[in-house]
């Protein structure tokens, strides 16, 4: 259905297709994982003094958006 060609499907039909595809994936032994949540993190760069709030996941390295110095 590339390029928007083909029949238009209703929301209920699309949902049924998605649920069927997910069930088939799980039947083959697939597992659905939850992505780590993004938390707003306040930072202060020790190099250039830039401060702000940036979204970061747990354990993710944060770089200053201004000078690219590694903050954590």
GROMACS .gro file of C-alpha atoms in nm:
model
   72
    1UNK     CA    1   0.000   0.000   0.000
    2UNK     CA    2   0.289   0.232  -0.069
    3UNK     CA    3   0.199   0.576  -0.189
    4UNK     CA    4  -0.149   0.570  -0.037
    5UNK     CA    5  -0.285   0.341  -0.307
    6UNK     CA    6  -0.539   0.077  -0.224
    7UNK     CA    7  -0.865   0.070  -0.038
    8UNK     CA    8  -0.921   0.303   0.255
    9UNK     CA    9  -0.959   0.111   0.580
   10UNK     CA   10  -1.164   0.222   0.875
   11UNK     CA   11  -1.009   0.272   1.217
   12UNK     CA   12  -1.170  -0.051   1.341
   13UNK     CA   13  -1.026  -0.247   1.047
   14UNK     CA   14  -0.679  -0.103   1.106
   15UNK     CA   15  -0.702  -0.186   1.478
   16UNK     CA   16  -0.808  -0.544   1.397
   17UNK     CA   17  -0.511  -0.582   1.159
   18UNK     CA   18  -0.269  -0.447   1.420
   19UNK     CA   19  -0.404  -0.678   1.691
   20UNK     CA   20  -0.378  -0.978   1.456
   21UNK     CA   21  -0.019  -0.889   1.366
   22UNK     CA   22   0.072  -0.851   1.735
   23UNK     CA   23  -0.090  -1.186   1.820
   24UNK     CA   24   0.105  -1.355   1.538
   25UNK     CA   25   0.428  -1.197   1.664
   26UNK     CA   26   0.363  -1.322   2.018
   27UNK     CA   27   0.269  -1.671   1.890
   28UNK     CA   28   0.614  -1.693   1.727
   29UNK     CA   29   0.778  -1.626   2.063
   30UNK     CA   30   0.821  -1.250   2.029
   31UNK     CA   31   0.818  -1.027   2.334
   32UNK     CA   32   0.706  -0.665   2.352
   33UNK     CA   33   0.935  -0.449   2.565
   34UNK     CA   34   0.861  -0.118   2.734
   35UNK     CA   35   1.102   0.159   2.637
   36UNK     CA   36   1.261   0.354   2.924
   37UNK     CA   37   1.076   0.674   3.000
   38UNK     CA   38   1.229   1.013   2.927
   39UNK     CA   39   1.256   1.238   3.232
   40UNK     CA   40   1.321   1.613   3.224
   41UNK     CA   41   1.668   1.672   3.368
   42UNK     CA   42   1.813   2.007   3.474
   43UNK     CA   43   2.178   2.052   3.376
   44UNK     CA   44   2.457   2.305   3.415
   45UNK     CA   45   2.761   2.277   3.190
   46UNK     CA   46   3.090   2.311   3.380
   47UNK     CA   47   3.273   2.426   3.064
   48UNK     CA   48   3.055   2.700   2.912
   49UNK     CA   49   2.805   2.764   3.194
   50UNK     CA   50   2.501   2.682   2.979
   51UNK     CA   51   2.202   2.576   3.191
   52UNK     CA   52   1.866   2.432   3.100
   53UNK     CA   53   1.637   2.133   3.103
   54UNK     CA   54   1.685   1.839   2.869
   55UNK     CA   55   1.494   1.513   2.830
   56UNK     CA   56   1.705   1.208   2.914
   57UNK     CA   57   1.653   0.839   2.988
   58UNK     CA   58   1.803   0.662   3.289
   59UNK     CA   59   2.174   0.596   3.227
   60UNK     CA   60   2.187   0.808   2.911
   61UNK     CA   61   2.491   1.031   2.856
   62UNK     CA   62   2.397   1.400   2.836
   63UNK     CA   63   2.597   1.649   2.634
   64UNK     CA   64   2.569   2.025   2.652
   65UNK     CA   65   2.368   2.140   2.347
   66UNK     CA   66   2.591   2.447   2.316
   67UNK     CA   67   2.948   2.315   2.344
   68UNK     CA   68   2.890   1.935   2.332
   69UNK     CA   69   3.081   1.872   2.658
   70UNK     CA   70   2.980   1.551   2.833
   71UNK     CA   71   2.779   1.643   3.144
   72UNK     CA   72   2.697   1.297   3.278
   0.00000   0.00000   0.00000
